[in-house]
XYZ file of C-alpha atoms in Angstrom:
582
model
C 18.276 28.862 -7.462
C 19.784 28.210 -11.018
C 18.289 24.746 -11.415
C 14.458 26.441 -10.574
C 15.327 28.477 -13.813
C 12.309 27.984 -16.243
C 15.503 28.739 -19.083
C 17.884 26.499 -17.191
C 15.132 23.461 -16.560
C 13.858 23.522 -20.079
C 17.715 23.223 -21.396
C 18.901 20.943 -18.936
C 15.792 19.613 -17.414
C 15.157 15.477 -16.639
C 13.173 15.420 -19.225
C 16.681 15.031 -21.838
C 19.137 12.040 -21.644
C 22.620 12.277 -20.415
C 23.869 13.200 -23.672
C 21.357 15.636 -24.428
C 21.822 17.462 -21.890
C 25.388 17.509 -22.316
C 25.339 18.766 -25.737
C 23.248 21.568 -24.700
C 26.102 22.204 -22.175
C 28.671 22.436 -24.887
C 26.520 24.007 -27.305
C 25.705 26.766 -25.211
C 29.284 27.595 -23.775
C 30.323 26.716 -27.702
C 28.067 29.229 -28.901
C 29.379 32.137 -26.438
C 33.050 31.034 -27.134
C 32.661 31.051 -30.738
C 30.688 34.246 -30.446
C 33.332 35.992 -28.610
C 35.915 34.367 -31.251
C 34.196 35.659 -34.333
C 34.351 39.237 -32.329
C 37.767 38.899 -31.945
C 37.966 37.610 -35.379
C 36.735 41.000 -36.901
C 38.135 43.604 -33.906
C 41.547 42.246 -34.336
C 41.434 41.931 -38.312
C 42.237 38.678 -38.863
C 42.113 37.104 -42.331
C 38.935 36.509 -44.132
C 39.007 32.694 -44.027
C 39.019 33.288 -40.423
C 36.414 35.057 -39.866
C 34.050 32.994 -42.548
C 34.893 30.049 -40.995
C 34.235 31.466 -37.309
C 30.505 32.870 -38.744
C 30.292 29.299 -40.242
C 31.208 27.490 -37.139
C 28.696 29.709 -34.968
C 26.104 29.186 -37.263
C 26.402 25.567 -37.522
C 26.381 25.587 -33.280
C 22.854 27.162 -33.624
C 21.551 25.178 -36.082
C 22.766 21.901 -34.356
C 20.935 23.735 -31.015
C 17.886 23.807 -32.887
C 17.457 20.530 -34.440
C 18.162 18.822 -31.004
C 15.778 20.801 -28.900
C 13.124 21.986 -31.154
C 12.537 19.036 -33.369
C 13.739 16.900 -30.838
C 16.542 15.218 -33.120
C 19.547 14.715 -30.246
C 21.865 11.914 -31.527
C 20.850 12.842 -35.122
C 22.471 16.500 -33.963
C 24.946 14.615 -32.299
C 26.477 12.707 -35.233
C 25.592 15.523 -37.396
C 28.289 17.697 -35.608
C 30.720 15.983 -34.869
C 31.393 14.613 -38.286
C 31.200 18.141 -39.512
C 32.867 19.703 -36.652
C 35.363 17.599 -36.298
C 35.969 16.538 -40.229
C 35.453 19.455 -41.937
C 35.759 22.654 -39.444
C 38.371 21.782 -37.303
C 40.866 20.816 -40.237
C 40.070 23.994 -42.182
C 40.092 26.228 -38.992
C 43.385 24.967 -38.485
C 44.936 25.577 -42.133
C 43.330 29.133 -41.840
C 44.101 29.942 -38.246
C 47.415 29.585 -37.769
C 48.180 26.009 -37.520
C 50.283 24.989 -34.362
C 50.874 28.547 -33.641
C 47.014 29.512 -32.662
C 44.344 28.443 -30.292
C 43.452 25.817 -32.741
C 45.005 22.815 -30.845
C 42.527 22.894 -28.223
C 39.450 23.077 -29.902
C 40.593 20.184 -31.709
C 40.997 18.190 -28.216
C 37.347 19.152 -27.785
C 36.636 17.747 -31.198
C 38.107 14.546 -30.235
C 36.272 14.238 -26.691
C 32.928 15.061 -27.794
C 32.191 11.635 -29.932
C 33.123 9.835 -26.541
C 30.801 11.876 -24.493
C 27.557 12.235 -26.322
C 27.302 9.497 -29.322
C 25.723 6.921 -28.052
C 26.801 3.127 -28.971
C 30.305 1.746 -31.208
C 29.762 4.927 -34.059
C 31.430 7.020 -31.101
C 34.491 4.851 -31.931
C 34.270 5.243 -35.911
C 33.624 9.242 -35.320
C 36.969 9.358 -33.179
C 39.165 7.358 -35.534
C 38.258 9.332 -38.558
C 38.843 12.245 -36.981
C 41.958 11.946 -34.861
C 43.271 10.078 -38.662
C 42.463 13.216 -40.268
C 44.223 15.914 -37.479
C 47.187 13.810 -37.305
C 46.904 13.165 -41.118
C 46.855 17.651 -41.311
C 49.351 18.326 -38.826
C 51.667 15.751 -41.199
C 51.346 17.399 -44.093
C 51.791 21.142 -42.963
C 54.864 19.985 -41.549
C 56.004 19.353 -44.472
C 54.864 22.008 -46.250
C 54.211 24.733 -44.205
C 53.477 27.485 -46.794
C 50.048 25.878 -46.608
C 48.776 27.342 -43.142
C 47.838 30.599 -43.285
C 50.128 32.702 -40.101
C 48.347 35.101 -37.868
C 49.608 38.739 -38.386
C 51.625 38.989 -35.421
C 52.093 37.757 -31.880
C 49.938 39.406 -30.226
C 47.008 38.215 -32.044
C 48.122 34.439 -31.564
C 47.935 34.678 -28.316
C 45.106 36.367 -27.844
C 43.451 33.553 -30.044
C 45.231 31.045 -27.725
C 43.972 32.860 -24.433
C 40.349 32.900 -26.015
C 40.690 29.179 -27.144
C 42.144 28.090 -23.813
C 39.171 29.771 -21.840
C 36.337 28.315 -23.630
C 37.845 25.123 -23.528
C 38.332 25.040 -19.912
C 35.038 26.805 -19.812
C 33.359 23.606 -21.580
C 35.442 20.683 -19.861
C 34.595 22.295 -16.110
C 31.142 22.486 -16.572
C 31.001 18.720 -18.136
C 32.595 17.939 -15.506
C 30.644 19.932 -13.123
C 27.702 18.647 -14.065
C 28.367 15.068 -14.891
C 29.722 15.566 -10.778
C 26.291 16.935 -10.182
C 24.528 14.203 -11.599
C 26.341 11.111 -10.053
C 25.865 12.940 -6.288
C 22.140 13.711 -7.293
C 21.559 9.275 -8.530
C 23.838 8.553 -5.628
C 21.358 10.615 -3.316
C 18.257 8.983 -5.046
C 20.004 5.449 -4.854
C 20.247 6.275 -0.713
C 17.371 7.358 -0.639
C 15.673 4.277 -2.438
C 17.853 1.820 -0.472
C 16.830 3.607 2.865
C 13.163 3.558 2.054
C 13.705 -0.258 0.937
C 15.265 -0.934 4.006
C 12.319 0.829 6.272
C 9.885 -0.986 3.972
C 11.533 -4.339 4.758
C 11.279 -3.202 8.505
C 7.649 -2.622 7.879
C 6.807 -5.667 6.289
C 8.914 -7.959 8.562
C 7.130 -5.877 11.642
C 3.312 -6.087 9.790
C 4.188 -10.205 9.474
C 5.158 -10.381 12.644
C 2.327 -8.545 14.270
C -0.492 -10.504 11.529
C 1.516 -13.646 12.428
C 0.809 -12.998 16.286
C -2.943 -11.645 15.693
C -3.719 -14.315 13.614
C -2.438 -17.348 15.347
C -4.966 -15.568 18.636
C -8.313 -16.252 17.454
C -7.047 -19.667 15.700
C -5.873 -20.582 19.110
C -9.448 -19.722 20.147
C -10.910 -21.443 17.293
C -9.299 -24.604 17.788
C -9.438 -24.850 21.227
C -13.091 -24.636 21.812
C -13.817 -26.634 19.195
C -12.317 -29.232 20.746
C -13.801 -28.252 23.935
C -17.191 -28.073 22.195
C -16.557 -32.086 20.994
C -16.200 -32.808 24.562
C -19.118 -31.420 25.602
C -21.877 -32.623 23.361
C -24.145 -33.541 26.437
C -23.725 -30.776 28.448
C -26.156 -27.870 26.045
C -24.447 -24.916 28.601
C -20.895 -25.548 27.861
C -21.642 -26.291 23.763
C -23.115 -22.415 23.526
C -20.837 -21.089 25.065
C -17.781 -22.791 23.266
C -19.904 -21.997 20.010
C -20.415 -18.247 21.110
C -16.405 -17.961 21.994
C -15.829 -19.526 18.253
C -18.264 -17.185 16.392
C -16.507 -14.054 17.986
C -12.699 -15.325 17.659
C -14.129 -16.428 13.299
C -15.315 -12.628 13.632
C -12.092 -11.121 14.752
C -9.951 -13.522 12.687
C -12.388 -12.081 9.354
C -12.008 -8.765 10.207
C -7.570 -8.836 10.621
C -8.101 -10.403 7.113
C -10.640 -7.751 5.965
C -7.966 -5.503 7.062
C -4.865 -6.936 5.215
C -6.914 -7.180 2.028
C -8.844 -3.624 2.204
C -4.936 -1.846 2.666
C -4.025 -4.091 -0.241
C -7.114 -2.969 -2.373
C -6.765 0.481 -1.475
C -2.738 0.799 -2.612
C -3.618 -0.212 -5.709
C -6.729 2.080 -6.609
C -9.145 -0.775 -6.417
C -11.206 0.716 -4.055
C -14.567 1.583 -5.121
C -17.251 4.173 -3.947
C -20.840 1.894 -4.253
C -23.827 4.603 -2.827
C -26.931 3.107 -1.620
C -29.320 4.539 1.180
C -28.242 4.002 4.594
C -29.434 5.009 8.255
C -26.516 7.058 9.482
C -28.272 6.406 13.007
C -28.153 2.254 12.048
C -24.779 2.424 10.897
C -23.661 3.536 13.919
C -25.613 0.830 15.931
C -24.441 -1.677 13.971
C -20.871 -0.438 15.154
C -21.652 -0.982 18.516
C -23.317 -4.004 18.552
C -20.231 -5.513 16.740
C -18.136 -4.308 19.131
C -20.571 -4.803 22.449
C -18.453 -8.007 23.475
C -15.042 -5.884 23.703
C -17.268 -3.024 24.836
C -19.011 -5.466 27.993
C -15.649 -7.448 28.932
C -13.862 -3.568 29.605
C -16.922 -2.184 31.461
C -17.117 0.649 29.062
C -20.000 3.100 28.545
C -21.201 4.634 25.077
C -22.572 7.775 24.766
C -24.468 8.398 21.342
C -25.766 11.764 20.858
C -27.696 12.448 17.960
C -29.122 16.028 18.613
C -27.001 17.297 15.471
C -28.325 14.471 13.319
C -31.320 16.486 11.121
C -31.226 13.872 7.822
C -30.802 9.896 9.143
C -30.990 9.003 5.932
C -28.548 9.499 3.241
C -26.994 8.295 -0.152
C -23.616 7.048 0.873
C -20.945 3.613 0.733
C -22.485 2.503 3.444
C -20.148 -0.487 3.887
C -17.225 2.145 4.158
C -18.521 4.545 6.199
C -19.874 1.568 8.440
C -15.759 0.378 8.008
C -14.627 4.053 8.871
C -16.293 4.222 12.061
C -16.122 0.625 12.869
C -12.202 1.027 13.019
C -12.258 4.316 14.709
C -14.463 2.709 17.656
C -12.839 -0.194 17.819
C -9.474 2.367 18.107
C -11.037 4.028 20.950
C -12.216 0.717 22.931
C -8.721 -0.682 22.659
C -6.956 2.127 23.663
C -9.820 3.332 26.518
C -9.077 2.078 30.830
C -11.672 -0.007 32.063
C -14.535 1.339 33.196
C -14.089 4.387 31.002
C -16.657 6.438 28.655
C -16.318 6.247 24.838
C -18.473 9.773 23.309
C -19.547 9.330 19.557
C -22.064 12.294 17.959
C -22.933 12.979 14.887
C -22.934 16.946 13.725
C -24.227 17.691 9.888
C -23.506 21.191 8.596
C -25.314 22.590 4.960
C -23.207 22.907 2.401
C -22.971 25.199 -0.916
C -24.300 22.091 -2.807
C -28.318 21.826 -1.469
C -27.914 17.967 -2.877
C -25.648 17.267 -0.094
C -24.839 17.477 3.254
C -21.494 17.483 5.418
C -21.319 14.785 8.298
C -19.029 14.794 10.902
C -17.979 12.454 13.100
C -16.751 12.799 16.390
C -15.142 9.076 18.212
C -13.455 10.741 21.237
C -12.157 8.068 24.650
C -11.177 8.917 27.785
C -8.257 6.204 27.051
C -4.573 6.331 27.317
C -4.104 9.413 24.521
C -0.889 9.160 22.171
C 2.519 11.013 22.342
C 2.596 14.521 20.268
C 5.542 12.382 18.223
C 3.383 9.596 17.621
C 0.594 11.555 16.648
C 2.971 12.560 13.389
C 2.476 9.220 12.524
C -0.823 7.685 13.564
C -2.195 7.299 9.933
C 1.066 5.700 8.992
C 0.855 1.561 7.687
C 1.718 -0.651 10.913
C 1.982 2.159 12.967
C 2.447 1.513 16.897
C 2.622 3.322 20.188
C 5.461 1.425 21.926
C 5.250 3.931 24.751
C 1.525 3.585 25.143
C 0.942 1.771 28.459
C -2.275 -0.341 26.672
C -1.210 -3.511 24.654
C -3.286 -3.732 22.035
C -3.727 -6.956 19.237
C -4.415 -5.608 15.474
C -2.260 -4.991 11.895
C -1.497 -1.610 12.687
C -3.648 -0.576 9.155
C -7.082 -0.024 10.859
C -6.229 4.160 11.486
C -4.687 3.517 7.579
C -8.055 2.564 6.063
C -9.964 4.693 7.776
C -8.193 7.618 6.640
C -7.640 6.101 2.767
C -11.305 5.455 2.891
C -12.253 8.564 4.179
C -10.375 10.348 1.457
C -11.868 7.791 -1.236
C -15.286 9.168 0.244
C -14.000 12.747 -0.291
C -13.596 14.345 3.055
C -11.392 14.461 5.821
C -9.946 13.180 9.398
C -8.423 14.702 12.037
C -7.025 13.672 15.517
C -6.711 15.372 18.672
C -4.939 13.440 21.638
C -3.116 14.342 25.462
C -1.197 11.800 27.031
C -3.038 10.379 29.792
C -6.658 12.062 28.572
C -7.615 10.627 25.807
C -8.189 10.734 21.950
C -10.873 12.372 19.506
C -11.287 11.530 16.068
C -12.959 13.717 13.386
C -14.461 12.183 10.048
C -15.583 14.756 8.099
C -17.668 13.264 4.865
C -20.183 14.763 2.623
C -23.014 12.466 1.891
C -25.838 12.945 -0.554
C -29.617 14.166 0.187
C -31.811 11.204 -1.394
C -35.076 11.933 -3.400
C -38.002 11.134 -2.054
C -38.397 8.352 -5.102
C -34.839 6.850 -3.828
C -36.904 6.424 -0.354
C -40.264 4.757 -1.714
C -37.938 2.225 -3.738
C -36.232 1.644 -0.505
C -39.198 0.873 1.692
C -40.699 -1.280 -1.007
C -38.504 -3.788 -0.163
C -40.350 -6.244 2.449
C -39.814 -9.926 3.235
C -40.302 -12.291 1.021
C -41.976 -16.034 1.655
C -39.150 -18.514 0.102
C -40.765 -22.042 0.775
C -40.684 -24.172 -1.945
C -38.657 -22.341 -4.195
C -36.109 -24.501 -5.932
C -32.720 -23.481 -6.844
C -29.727 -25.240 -7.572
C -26.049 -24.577 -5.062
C -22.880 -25.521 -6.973
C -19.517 -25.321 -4.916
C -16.797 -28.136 -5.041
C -15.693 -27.475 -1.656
C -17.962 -29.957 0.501
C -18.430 -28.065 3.719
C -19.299 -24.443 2.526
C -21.715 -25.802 -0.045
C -23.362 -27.992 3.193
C -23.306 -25.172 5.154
C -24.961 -22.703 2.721
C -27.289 -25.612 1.604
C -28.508 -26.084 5.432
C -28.844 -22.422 5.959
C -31.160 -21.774 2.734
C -33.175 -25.027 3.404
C -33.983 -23.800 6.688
C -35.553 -20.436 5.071
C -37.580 -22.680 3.288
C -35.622 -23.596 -0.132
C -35.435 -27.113 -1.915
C -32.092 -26.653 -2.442
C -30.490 -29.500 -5.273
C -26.516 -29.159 -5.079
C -23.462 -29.738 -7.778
C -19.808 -30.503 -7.104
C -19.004 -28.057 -10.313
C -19.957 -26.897 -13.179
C -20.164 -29.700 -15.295
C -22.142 -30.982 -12.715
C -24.458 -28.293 -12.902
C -24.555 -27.739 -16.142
C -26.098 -31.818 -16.547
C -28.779 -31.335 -14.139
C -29.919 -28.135 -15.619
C -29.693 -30.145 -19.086
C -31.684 -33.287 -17.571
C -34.487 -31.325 -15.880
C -37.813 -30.104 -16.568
C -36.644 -26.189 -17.976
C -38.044 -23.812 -15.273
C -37.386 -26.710 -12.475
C -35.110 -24.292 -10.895
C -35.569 -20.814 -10.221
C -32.130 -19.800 -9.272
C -28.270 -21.149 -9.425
C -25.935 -20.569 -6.589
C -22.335 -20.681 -8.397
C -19.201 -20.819 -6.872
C -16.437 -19.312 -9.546
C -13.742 -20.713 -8.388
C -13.981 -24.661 -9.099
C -11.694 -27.548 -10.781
C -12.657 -29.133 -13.833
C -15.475 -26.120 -15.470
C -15.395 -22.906 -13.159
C -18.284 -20.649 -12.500
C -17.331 -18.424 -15.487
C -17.341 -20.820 -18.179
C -20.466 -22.397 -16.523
C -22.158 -18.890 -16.640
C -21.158 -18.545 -20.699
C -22.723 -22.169 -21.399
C -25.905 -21.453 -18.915
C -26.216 -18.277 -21.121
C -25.972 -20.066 -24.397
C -28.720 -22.731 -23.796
C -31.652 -22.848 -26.393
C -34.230 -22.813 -24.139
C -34.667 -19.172 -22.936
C -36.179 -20.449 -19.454
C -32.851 -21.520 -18.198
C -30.570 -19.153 -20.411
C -32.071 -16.594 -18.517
C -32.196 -18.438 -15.088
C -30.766 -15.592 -12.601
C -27.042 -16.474 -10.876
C -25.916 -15.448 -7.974
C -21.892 -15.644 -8.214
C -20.156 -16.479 -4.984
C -16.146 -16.154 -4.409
C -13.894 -15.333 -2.419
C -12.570 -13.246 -4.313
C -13.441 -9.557 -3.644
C -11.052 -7.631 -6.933
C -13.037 -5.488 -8.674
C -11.770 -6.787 -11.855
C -12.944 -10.262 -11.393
C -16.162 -9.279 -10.250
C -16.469 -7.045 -13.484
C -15.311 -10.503 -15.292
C -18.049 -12.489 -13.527
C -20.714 -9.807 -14.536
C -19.404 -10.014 -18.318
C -19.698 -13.551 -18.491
C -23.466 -13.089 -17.449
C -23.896 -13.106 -13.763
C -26.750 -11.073 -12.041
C -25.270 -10.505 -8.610
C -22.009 -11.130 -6.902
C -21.381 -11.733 -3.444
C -18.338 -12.030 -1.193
C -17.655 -15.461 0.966
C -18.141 -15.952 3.629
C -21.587 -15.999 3.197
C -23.905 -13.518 4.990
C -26.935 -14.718 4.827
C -29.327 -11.665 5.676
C -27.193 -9.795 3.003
C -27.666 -12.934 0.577
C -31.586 -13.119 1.193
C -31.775 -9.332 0.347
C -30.868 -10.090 -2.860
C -32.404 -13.457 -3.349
C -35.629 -11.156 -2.530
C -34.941 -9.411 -5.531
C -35.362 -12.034 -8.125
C -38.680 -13.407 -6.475
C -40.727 -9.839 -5.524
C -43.531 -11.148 -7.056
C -43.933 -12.953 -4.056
C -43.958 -10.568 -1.679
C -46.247 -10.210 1.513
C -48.584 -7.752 1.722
């Protein structure tokens, strides 16, 4: 097609303006009309002001053409023209050519137009009047004295001038028009197009708020209602842990439909970061099932593992997304499997050109309800849902999303295969990294670490999570001393003995000094004992740039609320190792 033209994209390509590529338009059909008139010029014998004025008005086309497109000059080319064009060329083409009598008329209407079409702002105005001043101004004065135009030699040869005129004119104004038609239906399509993807994405949103609306308001139901049922049951021990067990999984699900939200959220805008560490693919994978044992128990399911494919168990790899990957993928298949049915998940690794690594794949497959061919076209699509399937399931719709954004981040691959009524199998494909065996020693010389009467120093304005964290350290053994913010903090580490504590707990979000500025002042004190007193930042906030932010204001580690504890006392271990048990 004409517009896949490498000559006809570099010309008229989007990379131009509306006017640019209109110029280019009219230069090029002005440069074959003029060409064709300086032939005629010279095979018909016209007179020699003619014909040096034709040459003249050609070369001036080409040299216009060349300071728009190769030095990139358009509205300087632009005004450049047209004042000569119109001002200089025109006028003396028309004393020379024959005046009234020639073709000359008409490419003075194209004059006139051409200011209006490509000169951008109020000089298109000044460009016209001058010029339409000066034709009228001409046409005047030969009038009156017509011994001043210079007549063609005979009929024949005006009209032939007039024919030629009248074609290239008609020649220029259908293809401005043309294309100036060609470009409104091509904005109007992209203006459709934009207002019907707006529209969908509207849909979307108004479906995703709906459906987070529905899943969140589920476990908060839970929440609140055994709570209160816990209150009520203070004396009966039974009723309490069971209440408290039904609350712990409903704050679990709740976390992970806002884990979902936010990951989607993180992963649209290239925030998503690959963090390798050594992992058990055979632990990962057990962790999986233990988080979803409850869902897995209440539907009578069985899990198959089979690991006779697994050769390396462990690997260099995110393990927090690959443990997300196939967390959503199983939970996928449970919600989608009948009761009583059998969930299969194996692990196959395949060599690879690169000896450093090694390719994993993952196979989820259920015995479940399977998904429409149509809807299949679709799965990996945001808020996605099977209205056919004949399984209600809660969620966002964006768990089959992540998985495959993630899986991507991670550089491989997923697939799906699913029949109606049969079932569903998903493949992860991942490469993972072979780790050396001095990775592995540093790994297993982590062990556990005694933390009684170590003294550190909790600072969170909001009164419940720092009581919660501060009951939850004492009971490892801390002597925990706490701060409502960081002026707070920053006072008791002023007032004390330096080296009384060993560690601050910071919370960075806080009213009157936040953790950053808290950090920056810790990091400034005189005494080196507590400028370099390790902090552990804790937020809620999981954007890569603010942890970057925390880390440049001087933080050692940051971790994500809620707090985990194991994951907290693995790194608390690292600041006190010269305690460790032999």
């Amino acid at each position: 097609m004409l517009k896949d033209n490498k000559v006809f994209r570099r010309l008229f390509g989007e990379q131009y303006d509306i006017q640019h590529r209109l110029l280019n338009i009219i230069l090029v059909v002005g440069i074959l009309g003029v060409s064709f008139a300086c032939l005629v010029a010279v095979v018909m014998n016209q007179n020699v002001f003619t014909q040096i004025l034709s040459f003249t008005c050609l070369i001036l086309f080409i040299i216009i053409f060349y300071v728009a497109n190769k030095l990139k000059r358009s509205q300087i080319a632009i005004i450049s023209f047209a004042i000569l064009f119109d001002n200089i060329i025109l006028p003396t083409l028309y004393v020379t050519s024959g005046g009234i009598e020639s073709g000359m008329p008409l490419w003075c209407l194209v004059g006139f137009v051409f200011p209006f079409l490509l000169i951008k702002g109020r000089s298109c105005v000044a460009v016209f009047i001058i010029s339409i001043t000066e034709f009228i101004l001409v046409v005047v004065y030969s009038y009156y004295h017509p011994e001043l135009i210079m007549k063609m030699s005979s009929m024949k040869v005006i009209l032939t001038d007039m024919i030629v005129a009248m074609i290239a004119v008609v020649v220029i104004f259908a293809s401005i028009f043309r294309y100036q038609t060609h470009i409104y239906e091509k904005q109007r399509n992209t203006i459709t197009t934009a207002i019907r993807n707006a529209n969908d994405a509207i849909k979307q949103k108004q479906d995703f708020i709906s459906n987070v609306s529905h899943d969140i308001r589920t476990p908060m139901d839970s929440i609140i209602g055994f709570t209160e049922l816990a209150k009520r049951n203070l004396d009966n021990p039974e009723k309490l842990a069971d209440s408290l067990e039904k609350i712990t999984r409903a704050s679990n699900h709740l976390m992970n439909l806002i884990n979902e939200v936010l990951d989607i959220s993180k992963i649209d805008s290239g925030k998503s970061v690959v963090e390798e560490e050594l992992c058990s693919i055979h632990s990962i994978i057990e962790n999986v099932c233990q988080i979803m044992q409850h869902e897995i128990d209440h539907k009578k399911l069985k899990i198959n593992l089979d690991y006779s494919m697994l050769d390396e168990d462990v690997l260099s790899c995110d393990n927090i997304r690959l443990n997300q990957i196939l967390l959503n993928l199983v939970s996928n298949a449970v919600k989608y499997s009948y009761e009583g049915g059998t969930i299969s998940i194996s692990v196959i690794q395949l060599s690879t050109d690169d000896e450093s690594k090694i390719m994993n794949e993952f196979h989820i497959r259920d015995e479940g309800c399977g998904m429409t061919p149509e809807f299949m076209e679709h799965v990996f699509e945001p808020f996605a849902r099977d209205k056919t399937s004949p399984i209600a399931a809660d969620g966002t719709g964006l768990g089959l999303t992540i998985a495959k954004s993630l899986t991507e981040i991670m550089g491989g691959t997923i697939e799906v295969i699913s029949e109606l009524g049969e079932g569903t199998e998903f493949t992860v494909t991942i490469p993972l990294s072979i780790p050396s065996l001095t990775e592995i020693e540093e790994e297993q010389d982590i062990v556990i670490y005694d933390f009684k009467g170590r003294r550190v120093l909790v600072v969170d304005d909001d009164e419940l999570n720092r009581e919660i964290l501060v009951e939850a350290m004492r009971e490892e053994g801390f002597i925990v001393d706490e701060a409502i913010d960081g002026s707070f903090a920053i006072e008791k580490l002023r007032d004390s003995e330096p080296g009384t504590y060993e560690l601050v707990i910071l919370d960075l979000e806080m009213p009157v000094m936040d953790g950053y500025e808290t950090t920056r002042i810790i990091r400034n004190f005189k005494d080196q004992r507590v400028a370099q007193i390790p902090i552990v930042a804790l937020t809620a906030d999981a954007l890569p740039e603010e942890k970057s932010h925390a880390f440049n204001c001087g933080v050692n580690a940051y971790l994500i609320k809620p707090v985990d504890m194991p994951e907290m006392l693995k790194v608390l271990m690292l600041f006190f190792r010269e305690n460790k048990r032999s």
